[in-house]
Coordinates of C-alpha atoms in Angstrom, one line a residue:
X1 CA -16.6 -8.6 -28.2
X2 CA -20.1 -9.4 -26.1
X3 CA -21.2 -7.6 -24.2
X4 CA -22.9 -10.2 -21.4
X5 CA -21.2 -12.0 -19.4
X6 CA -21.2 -15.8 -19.3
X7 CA -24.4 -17.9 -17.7
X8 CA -22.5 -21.1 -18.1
X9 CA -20.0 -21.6 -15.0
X10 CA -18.9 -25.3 -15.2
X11 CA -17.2 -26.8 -12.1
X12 CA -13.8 -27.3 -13.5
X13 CA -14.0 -23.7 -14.7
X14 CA -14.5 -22.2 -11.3
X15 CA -11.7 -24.2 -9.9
X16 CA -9.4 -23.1 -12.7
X17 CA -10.5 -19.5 -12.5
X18 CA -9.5 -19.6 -8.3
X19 CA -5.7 -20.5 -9.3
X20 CA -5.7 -18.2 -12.2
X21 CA -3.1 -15.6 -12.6
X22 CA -3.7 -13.2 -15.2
X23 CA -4.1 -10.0 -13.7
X24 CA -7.8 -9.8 -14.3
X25 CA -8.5 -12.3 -11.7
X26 CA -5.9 -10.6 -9.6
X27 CA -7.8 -7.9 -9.5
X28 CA -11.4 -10.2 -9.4
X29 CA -9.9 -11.1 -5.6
X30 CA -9.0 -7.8 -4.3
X31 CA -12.7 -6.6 -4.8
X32 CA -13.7 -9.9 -3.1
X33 CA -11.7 -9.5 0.0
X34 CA -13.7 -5.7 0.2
X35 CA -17.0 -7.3 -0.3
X36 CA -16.6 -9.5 2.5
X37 CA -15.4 -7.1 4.8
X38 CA -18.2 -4.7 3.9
X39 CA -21.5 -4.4 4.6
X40 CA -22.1 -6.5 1.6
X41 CA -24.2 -4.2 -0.8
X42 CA -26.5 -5.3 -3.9
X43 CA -24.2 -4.1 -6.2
X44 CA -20.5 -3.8 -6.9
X45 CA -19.9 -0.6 -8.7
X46 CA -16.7 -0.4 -11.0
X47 CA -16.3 3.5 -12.4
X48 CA -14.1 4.9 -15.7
X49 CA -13.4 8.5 -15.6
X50 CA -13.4 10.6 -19.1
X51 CA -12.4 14.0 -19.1
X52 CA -14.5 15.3 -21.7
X53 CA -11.9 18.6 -22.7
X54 CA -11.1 16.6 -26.2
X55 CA -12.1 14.4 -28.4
X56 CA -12.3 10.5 -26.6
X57 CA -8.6 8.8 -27.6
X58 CA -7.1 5.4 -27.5
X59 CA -6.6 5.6 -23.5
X60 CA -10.5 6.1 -22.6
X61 CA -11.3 2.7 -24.3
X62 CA -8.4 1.1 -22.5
X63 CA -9.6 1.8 -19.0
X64 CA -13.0 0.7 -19.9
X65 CA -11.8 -2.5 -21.8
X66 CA -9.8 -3.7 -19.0
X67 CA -11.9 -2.7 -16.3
X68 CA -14.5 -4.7 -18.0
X69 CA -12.2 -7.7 -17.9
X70 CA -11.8 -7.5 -14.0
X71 CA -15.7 -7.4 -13.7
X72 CA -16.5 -10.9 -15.6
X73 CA -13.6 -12.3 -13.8
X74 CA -15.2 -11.2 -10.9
X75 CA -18.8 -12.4 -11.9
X76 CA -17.0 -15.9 -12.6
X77 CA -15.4 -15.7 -9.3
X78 CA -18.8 -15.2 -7.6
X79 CA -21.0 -17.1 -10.0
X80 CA -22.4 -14.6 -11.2
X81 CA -24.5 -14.4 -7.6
X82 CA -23.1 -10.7 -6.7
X83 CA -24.8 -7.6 -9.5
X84 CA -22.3 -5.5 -10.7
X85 CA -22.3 -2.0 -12.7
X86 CA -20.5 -0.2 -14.6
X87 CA -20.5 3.7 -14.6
X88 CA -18.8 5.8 -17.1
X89 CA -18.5 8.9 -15.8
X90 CA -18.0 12.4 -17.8
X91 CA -16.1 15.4 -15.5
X92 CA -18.0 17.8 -18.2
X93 CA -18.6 20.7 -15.6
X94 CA -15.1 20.8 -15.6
X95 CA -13.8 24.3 -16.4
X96 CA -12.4 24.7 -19.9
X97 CA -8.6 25.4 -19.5
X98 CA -6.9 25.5 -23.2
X99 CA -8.3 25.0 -26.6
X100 CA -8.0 21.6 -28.1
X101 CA -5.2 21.8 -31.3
X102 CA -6.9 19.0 -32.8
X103 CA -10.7 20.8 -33.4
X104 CA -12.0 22.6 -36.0
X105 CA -12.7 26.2 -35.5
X106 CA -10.0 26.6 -32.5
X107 CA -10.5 30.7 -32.3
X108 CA -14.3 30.6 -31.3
X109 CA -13.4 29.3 -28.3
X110 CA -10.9 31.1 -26.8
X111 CA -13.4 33.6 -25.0
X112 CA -15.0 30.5 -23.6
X113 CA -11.6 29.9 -21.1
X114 CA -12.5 29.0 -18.0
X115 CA -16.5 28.4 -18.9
X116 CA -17.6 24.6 -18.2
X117 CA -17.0 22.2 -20.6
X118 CA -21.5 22.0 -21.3
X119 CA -21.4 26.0 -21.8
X120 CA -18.6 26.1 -24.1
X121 CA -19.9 25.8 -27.9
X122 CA -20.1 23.1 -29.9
X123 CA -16.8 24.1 -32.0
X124 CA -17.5 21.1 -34.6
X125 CA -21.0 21.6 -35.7
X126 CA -24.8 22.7 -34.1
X127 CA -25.6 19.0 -33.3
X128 CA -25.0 19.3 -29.6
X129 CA -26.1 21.9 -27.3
X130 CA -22.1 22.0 -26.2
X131 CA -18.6 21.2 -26.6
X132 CA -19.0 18.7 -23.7
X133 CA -22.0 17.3 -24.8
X134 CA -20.6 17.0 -28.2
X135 CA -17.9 14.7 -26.5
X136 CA -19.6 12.9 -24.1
X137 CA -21.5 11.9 -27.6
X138 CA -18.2 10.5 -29.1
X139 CA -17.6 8.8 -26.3
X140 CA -20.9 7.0 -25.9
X141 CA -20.6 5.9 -29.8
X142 CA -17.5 3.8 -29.5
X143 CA -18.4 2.5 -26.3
X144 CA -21.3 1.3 -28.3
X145 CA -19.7 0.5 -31.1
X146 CA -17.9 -2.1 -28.8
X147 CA -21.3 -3.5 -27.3
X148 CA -20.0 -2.2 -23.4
X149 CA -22.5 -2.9 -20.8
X150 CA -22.1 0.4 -19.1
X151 CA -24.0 3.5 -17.7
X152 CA -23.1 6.9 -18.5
X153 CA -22.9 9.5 -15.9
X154 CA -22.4 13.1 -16.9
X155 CA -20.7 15.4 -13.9
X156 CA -23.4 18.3 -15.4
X157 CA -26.4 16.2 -14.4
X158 CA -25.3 15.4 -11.2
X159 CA -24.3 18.6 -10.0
X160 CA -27.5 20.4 -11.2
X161 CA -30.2 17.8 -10.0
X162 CA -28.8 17.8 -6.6
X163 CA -27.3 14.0 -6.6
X164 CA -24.1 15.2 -5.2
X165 CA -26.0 17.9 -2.4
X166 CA -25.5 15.1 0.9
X167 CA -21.8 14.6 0.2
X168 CA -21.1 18.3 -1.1
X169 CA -22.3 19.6 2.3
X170 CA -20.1 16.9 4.2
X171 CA -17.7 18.2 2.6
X172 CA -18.3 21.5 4.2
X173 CA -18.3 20.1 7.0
X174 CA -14.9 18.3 7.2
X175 CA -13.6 21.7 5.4
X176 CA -10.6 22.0 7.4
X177 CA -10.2 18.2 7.2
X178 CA -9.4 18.4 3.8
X179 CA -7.8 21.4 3.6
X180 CA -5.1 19.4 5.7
X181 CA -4.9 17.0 3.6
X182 CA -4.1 18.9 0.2
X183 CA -2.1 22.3 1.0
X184 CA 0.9 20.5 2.4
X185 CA 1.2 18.9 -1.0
X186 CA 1.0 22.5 -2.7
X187 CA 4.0 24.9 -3.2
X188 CA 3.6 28.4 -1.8
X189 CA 1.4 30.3 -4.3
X190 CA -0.9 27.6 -4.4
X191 CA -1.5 27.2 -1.5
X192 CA -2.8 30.7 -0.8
X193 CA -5.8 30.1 -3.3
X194 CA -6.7 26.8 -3.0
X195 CA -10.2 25.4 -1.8
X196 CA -11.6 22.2 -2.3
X197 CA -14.5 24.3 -3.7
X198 CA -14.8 26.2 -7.2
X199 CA -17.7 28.3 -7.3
X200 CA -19.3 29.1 -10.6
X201 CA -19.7 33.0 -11.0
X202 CA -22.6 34.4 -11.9
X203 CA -21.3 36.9 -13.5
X204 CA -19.0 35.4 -16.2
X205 CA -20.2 31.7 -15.8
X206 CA -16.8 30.3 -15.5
X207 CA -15.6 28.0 -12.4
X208 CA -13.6 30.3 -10.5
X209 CA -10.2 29.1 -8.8
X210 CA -10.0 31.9 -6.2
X211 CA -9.8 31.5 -2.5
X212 CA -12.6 30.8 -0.4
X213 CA -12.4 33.5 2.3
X214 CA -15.5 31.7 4.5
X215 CA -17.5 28.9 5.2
X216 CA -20.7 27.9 7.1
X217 CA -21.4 24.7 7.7
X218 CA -24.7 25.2 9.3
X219 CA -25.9 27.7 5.9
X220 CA -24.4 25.5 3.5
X221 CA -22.4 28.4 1.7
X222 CA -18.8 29.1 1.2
X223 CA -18.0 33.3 0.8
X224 CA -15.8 34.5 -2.0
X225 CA -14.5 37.9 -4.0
X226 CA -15.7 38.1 -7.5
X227 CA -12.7 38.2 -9.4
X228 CA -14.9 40.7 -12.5
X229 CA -16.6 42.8 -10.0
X230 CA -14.3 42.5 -6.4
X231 CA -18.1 42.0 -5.0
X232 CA -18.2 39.2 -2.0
X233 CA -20.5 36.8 -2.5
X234 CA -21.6 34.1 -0.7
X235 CA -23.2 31.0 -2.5
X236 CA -24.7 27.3 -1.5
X237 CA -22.6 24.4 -2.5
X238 CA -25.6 22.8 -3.3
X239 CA -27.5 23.0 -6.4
X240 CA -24.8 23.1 -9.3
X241 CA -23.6 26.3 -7.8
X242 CA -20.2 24.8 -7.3
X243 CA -17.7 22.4 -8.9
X244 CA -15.3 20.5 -6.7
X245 CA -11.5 20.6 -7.5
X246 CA -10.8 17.6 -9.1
X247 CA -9.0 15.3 -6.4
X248 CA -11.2 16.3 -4.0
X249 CA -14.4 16.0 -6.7
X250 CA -13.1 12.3 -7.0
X251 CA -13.2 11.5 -3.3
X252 CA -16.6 13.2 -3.4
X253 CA -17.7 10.8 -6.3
X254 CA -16.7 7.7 -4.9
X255 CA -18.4 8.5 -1.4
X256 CA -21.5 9.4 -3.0
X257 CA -21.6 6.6 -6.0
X258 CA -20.1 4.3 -3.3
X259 CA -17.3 3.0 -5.7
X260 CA -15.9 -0.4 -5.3
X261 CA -13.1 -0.3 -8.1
X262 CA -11.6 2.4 -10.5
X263 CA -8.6 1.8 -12.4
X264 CA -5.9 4.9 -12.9
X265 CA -3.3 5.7 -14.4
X266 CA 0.6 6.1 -13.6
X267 CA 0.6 9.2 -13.3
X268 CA -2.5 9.7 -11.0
X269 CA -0.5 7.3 -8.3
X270 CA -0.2 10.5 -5.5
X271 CA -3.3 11.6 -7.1
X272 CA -5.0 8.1 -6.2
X273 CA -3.8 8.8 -2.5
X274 CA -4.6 11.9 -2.1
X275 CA -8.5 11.4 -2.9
X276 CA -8.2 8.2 -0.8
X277 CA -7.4 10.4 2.3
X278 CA -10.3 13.0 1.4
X279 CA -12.9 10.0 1.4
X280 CA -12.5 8.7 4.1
X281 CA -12.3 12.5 6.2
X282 CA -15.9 12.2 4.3
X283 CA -17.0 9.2 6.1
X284 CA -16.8 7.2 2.2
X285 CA -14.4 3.7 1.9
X286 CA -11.8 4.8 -0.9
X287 CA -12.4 1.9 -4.0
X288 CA -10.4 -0.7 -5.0
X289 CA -7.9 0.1 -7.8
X290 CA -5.2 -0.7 -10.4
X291 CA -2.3 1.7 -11.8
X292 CA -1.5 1.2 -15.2
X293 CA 1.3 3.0 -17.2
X294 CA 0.9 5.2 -19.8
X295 CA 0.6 5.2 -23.6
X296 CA 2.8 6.8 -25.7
X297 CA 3.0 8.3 -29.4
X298 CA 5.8 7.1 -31.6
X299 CA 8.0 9.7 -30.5
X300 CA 8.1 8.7 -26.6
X301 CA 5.3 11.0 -25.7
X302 CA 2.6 10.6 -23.5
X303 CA -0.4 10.4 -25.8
X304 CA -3.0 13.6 -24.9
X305 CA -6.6 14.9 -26.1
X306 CA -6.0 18.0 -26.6
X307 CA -3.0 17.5 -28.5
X308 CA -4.1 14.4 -30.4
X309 CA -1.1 12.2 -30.7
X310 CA -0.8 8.5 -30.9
X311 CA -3.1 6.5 -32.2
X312 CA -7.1 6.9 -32.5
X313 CA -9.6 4.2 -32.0
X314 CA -11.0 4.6 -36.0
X315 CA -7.3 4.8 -37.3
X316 CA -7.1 1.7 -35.5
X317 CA -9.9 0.5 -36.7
X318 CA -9.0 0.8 -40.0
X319 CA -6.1 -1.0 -40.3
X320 CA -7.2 -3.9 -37.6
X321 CA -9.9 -5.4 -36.0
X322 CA -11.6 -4.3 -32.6
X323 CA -10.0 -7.9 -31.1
X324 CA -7.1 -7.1 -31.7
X325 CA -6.7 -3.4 -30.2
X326 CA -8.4 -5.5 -27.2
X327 CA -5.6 -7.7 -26.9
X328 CA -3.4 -4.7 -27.3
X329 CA -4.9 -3.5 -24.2
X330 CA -5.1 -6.3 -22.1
X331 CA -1.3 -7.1 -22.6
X332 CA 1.1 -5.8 -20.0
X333 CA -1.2 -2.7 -18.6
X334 CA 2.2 -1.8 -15.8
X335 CA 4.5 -1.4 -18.9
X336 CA 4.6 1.6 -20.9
X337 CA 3.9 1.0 -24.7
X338 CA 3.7 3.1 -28.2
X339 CA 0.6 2.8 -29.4
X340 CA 1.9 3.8 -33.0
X341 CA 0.8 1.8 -36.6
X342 CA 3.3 -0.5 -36.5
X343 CA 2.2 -2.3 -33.7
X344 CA -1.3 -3.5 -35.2
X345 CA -0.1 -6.3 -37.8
X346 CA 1.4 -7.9 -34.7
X347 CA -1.5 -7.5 -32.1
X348 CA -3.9 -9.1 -35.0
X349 CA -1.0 -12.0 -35.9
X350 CA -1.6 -11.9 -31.6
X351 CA -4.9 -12.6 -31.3
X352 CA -5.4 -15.1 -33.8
X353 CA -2.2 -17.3 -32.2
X354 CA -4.0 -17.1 -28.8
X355 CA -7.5 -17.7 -30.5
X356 CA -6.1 -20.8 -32.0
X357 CA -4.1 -21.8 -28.5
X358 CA -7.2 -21.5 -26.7
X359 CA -8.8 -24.4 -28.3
X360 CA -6.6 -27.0 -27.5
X361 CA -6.0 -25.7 -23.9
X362 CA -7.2 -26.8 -20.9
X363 CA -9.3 -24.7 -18.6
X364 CA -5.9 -23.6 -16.3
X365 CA -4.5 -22.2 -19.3
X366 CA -7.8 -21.0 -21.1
X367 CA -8.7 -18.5 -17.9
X368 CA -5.2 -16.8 -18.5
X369 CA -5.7 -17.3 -22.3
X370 CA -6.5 -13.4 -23.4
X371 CA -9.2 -14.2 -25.8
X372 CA -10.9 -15.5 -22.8
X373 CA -11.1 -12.4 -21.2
X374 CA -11.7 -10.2 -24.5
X375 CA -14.6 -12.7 -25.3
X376 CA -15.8 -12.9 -21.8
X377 CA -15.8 -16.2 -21.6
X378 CA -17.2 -17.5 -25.2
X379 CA -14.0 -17.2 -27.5
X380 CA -14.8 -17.7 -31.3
X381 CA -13.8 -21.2 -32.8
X382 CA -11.4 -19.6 -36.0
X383 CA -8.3 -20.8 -37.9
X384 CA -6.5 -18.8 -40.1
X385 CA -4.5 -20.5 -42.7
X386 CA -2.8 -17.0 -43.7
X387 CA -1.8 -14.4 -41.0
X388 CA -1.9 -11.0 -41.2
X389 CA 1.7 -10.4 -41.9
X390 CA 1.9 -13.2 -44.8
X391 CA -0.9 -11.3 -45.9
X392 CA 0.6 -7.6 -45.9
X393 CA 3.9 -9.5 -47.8
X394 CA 1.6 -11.0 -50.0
X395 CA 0.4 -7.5 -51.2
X396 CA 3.8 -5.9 -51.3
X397 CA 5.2 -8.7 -53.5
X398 CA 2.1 -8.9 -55.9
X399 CA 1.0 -4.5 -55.9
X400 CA -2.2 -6.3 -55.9
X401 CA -4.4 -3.9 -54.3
X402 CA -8.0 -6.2 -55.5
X403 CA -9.2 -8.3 -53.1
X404 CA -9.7 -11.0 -55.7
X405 CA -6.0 -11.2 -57.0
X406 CA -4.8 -11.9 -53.6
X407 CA -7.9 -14.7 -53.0
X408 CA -6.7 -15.9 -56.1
X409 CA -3.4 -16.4 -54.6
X410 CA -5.1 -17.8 -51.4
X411 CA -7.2 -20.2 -52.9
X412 CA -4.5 -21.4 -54.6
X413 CA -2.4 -21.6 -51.3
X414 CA -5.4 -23.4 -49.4
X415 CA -7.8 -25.5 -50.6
X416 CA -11.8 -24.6 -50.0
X417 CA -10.8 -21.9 -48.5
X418 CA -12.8 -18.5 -49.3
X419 CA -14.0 -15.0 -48.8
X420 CA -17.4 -17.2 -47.4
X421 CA -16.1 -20.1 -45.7
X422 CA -13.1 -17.6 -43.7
X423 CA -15.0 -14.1 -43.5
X424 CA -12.5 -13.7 -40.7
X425 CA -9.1 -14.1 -43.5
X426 CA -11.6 -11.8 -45.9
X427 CA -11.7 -9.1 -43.6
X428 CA -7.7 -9.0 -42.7
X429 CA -7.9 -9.2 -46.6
X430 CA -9.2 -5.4 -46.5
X431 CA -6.9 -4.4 -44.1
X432 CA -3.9 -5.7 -45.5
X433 CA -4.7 -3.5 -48.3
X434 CA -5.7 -0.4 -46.5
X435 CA -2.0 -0.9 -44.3
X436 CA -0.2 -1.5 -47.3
X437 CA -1.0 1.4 -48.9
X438 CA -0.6 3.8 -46.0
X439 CA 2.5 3.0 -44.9
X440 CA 4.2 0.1 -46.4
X441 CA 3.9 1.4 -50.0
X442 CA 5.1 4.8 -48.8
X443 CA 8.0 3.6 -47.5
X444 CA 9.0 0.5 -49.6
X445 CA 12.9 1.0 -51.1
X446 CA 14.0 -1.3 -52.6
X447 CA 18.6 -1.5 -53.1
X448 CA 20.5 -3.2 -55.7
X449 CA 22.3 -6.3 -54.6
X450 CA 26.1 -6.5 -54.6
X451 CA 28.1 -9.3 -56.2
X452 CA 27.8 -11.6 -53.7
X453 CA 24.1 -11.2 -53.2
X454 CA 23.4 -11.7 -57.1
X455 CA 25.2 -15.1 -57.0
X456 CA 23.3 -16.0 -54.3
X457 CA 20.0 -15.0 -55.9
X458 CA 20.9 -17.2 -59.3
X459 CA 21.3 -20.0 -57.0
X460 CA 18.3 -19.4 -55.4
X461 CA 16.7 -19.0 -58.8
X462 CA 17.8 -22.3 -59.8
X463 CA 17.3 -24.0 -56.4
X464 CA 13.4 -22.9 -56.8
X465 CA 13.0 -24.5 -60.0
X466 CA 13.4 -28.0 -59.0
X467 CA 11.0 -27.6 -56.4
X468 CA 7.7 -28.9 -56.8
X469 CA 5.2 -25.9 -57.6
X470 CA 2.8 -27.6 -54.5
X471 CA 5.7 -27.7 -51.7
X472 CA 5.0 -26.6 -48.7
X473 CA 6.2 -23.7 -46.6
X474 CA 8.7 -26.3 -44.8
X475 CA 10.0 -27.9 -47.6
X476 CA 10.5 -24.5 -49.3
X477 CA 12.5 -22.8 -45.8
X478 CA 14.8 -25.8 -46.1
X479 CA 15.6 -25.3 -49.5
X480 CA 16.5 -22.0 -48.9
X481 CA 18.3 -22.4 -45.8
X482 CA 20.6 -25.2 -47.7
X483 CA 21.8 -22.2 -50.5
X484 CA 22.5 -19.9 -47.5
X485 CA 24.5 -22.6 -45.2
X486 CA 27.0 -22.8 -48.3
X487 CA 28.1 -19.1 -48.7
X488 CA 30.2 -17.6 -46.2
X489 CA 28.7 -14.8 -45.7
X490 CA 25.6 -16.0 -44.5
X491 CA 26.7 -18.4 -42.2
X492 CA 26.3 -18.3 -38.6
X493 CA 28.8 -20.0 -36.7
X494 CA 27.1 -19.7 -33.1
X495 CA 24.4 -21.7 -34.6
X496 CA 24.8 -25.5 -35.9
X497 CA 22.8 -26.9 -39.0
X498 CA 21.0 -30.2 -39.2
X499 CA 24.3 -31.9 -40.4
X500 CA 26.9 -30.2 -38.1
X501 CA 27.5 -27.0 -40.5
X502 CA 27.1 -23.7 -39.5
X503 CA 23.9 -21.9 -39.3
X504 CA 22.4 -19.4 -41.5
X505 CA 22.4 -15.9 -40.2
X506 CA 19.2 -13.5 -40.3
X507 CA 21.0 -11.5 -42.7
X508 CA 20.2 -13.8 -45.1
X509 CA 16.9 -13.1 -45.2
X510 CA 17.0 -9.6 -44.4
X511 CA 19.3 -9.7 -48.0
X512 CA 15.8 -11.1 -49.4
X513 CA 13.4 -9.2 -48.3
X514 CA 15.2 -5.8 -49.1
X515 CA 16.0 -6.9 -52.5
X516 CA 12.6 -8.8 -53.0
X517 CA 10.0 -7.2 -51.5
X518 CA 11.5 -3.3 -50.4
X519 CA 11.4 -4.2 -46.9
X520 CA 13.5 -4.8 -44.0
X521 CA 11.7 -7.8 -42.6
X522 CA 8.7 -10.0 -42.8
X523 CA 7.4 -13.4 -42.2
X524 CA 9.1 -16.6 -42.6
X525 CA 10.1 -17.0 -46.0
X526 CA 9.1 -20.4 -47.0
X527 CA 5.8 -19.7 -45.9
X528 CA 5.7 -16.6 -47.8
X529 CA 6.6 -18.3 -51.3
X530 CA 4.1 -21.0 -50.3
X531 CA 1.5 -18.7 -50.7
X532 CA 2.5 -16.0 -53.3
X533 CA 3.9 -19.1 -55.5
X534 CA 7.3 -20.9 -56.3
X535 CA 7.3 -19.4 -60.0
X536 CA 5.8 -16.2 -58.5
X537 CA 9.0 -15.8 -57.1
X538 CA 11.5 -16.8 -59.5
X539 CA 9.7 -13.9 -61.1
X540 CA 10.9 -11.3 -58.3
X541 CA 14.0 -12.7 -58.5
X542 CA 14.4 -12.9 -61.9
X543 CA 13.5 -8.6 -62.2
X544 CA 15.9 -8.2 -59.0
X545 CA 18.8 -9.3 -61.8
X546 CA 17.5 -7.6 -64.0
X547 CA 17.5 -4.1 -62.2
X548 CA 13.2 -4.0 -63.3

């Protein structure tokens, strides 16, 4: 992915990209219409929020990935005429509130409850001077890793340098304001300690969520009892000497970054509102935004830092490339989806089919064309003459786990075709390999067919053999579709063959692949024996029979 956005606006491009409906450009107009009704300022500032209280996962890269796809639509939209920023902001003065499950030494930082996130220890090594620091690190390096245009804001810095002092004190000074606009959504208990304020005490260090019993506006302090010591004390709100609670904290941002657009999730919808209400009582215009639904593990579960669920950007880097988690990401962002490992072979078979679409599109289509978006603009010219999933069958049929067995068996498939020429097919070769052994060998089960099934394999033995060992994928399919229309079992009789017959039913090859290859399912099968070989897979047959 690239990480500038494209120079090269063509007429018929800009007129494509005004119709376009992908929900990028949805979102492109939306910010538009609040330029123009705005003062018009140099910059349009688009924000991601990470809360730094575990290790960066799957959902962080998401909101930036995506909310990098609305800004170039929106650059293309204006021509790149209007500047435009990206801030990735870190709530690392957040206090800390449990200790992550999925850290090493968990019990060292128990006693830090409660502390800030850039006080609390670095629990996985001395590198950084904190456990938030240690995270806002992680996050930084795949953002990198990605090539993200992007500035990183850390809540810390702000605080502490005095960045936020204007807005904290007008926030002071609409106190009540906001006080009116959260404690009606609290129940009872909550309401009696709440303050949009959260002082940091000086004697235990840790951001206190106790009631505010005073505040002077014209001092610039709130008043407070000491929870350790039952002292009052009053402090500033200035000066790092307070954290804001976090809806109203994200009011406060967006007033004092002047945010144009901030994606959120689901779950923050109320959230969303609530800190909409708070900035304007502070004199701030709330941003744009976008609600997209959750991720969940592959029990159902709402994927979560601290616990550590779901999927992992390096996991999924290791079975598939960076494209195709962005194509994961940019399809569908209202509907809910596992992010689990047997989604990646399809999102990489994904983006290839849309990389080779986009090609032979015209610009209409191109615009709502995801590779478009993932490339910003300057999609890769790549054809694949083996996808992923041909290739993960291809290993599970052969054990080969050498990368130059199975480009033997490519080579042979294709022509001038190599590790050099296709360095795209050669890296898909790796992970092919890496998949297959982590959780297609694990799992592969392979049953003994009945009597039926065994007749039907001879004939399929047979039916192979007078096949040229050169025929194509197509050729191959109809051969075996022409054994299956002639057996009972397998035909389909909602379905109506080439000469008026019944179809052939997907048990068929569901038969094949469990007895073949130990699996449930796979790629078209003609294909398949295109590439692994027509005597290749006489062979499998041939040790099916013979129980090997």
């Amino acid at each position: 992915m690239l990480s500038g956005f494209s120079s090269n606006i063509n007429p018929e491009m800009l007129i494509a990209a005004k119709e376009a409906k992908s929900w990028p450009f949805e979102e492109a107009r939306k910010i538009i219409k609040r330029y123009e009704k705005s003062c018009r300022s140099e910059v349009v500032l688009f924000e991601a929020g990470y809360g730094p209280s575990g290790l960066p996962h799957i959902g962080t890269f998401g909101e930036v990935v995506r909310t990098n796809m609305v800004r170039h639509a929106f650059h293309v939209l204006t021509q790149g005429e209007i500047k435009t920023r990206l801030i990735c902001f870190s709530d690392d003065m957040d206090g800390l509130r449990k200790v992550p499950n999925n850290v090493p030494n968990c019990d060292t930082m128990t006693e830090y409850i409660g502390q800030p996130l850039t006080r609390v220890p670095d629990p996985f090594s001395d590198g950084y001077s904190s456990f938030g620091a240690a995270n806002n690190a992680r996050l930084r390096a795949f953002l990198d890793r990605f090539d993200f245009d992007y500035e990183f804001a850390s809540a810390t810095d702000y605080y502490t340098s005095g960045r936020f002092d204007e807005v904290l004190l007008k926030m002071l000074a609409a106190y009540d304001k906001v006080m009116n606009i959260i404690l009606p959504t609290l129940g009872k208990e909550r309401r009696a300690t709440y303050s949009p304020f959260l002082p940091i005490s000086p004697v235990t260090g840790k951001v206190l969520q106790v009631p505010v019993i005073a505040h002077n506006e014209k001092k610039g302090t709130i008043t407070y009892i000491e929870p350790e010591t039952a002292e009052t004390i009053e402090t500033e709100v200035t000066g790092g000497k307070v954290k804001c609670q976090w809806k109203a904290d994200w009011a406060m941002r967006w007033t004092a970054l002047g945010i144009d657009y901030e994606m959120a999730g689901k779950d923050l919808i109320s959230s969303v509102a609530l800190s909409s209400k708070i900035c304007l009582a502070l004199g701030g215009i709330p941003p744009e935004g976008f609600n997209y639904e959750l991720f969940l593990d592959e029990k159902g579960q709402k994927i979560s830092k601290s616990k550590g669920n779901g999927l992992t950007i390096d996991e999924w880097l290791t079975y598939g490339s960076a494209e195709s988690l962005a194509l994961y990401m940019y399809q569908k962002p209202k509907t809910a989806k596992r992010l689990y490992f047997d989604i990646v072979p399809k999102a990489i078979d994904g983006y290839y089919a849309c990389l080779s679409a986009y090609q032979r599109q015209k610009w209409k289509d191109r615009l709502d064309n995801p590779v478009w978006h993932i490339h910003k603009g300057q999609p890769p010219k790549t054809e694949l003459p083996v996808s992923f999933g041909m290739l993960l069958n291809l290993v599970s049929a052969s054990n080969a786990e050498n990368k130059a067995v199975l480009w033997g068996y490519i080579t042979c498939y294709a022509q001038d075709v190599t590790a050099q020429s296709h360095p795209d097919l050669d890296r898909l070769v790796d992970y092919a390999i890496c998949y297959f052994d982590h959780f297609v060998k694990p799992g592969k089960k392979f049953r003994e067919p009945d009597q039926i099934e065994r007749a039907t394999l001879r004939i399929l033995y047979e039916k192979l053999d007078l096949l040229n060992h050169c025929a194509d994928g197509n050729v191959i399919q109809n051969a075996l579709l022409d054994v299956a229309r002639k057996i009972e079992r397998y035909q389909d009789h909602s379905r109506i063959s080439p000469e008026g017959g019944p179809g052939v039913s997907i048990s068929f090859f569901q038969m094949i692949y469990e007895i073949l290859i130990g699996q449930k399912r796979g790629p078209r099968f003609g294909s398949f024996v295109a590439l692994y070989g027509v005597q290749e897979t006489r062979k499998l047959i041939s040790d099916a029979l013979d129980r090997k």
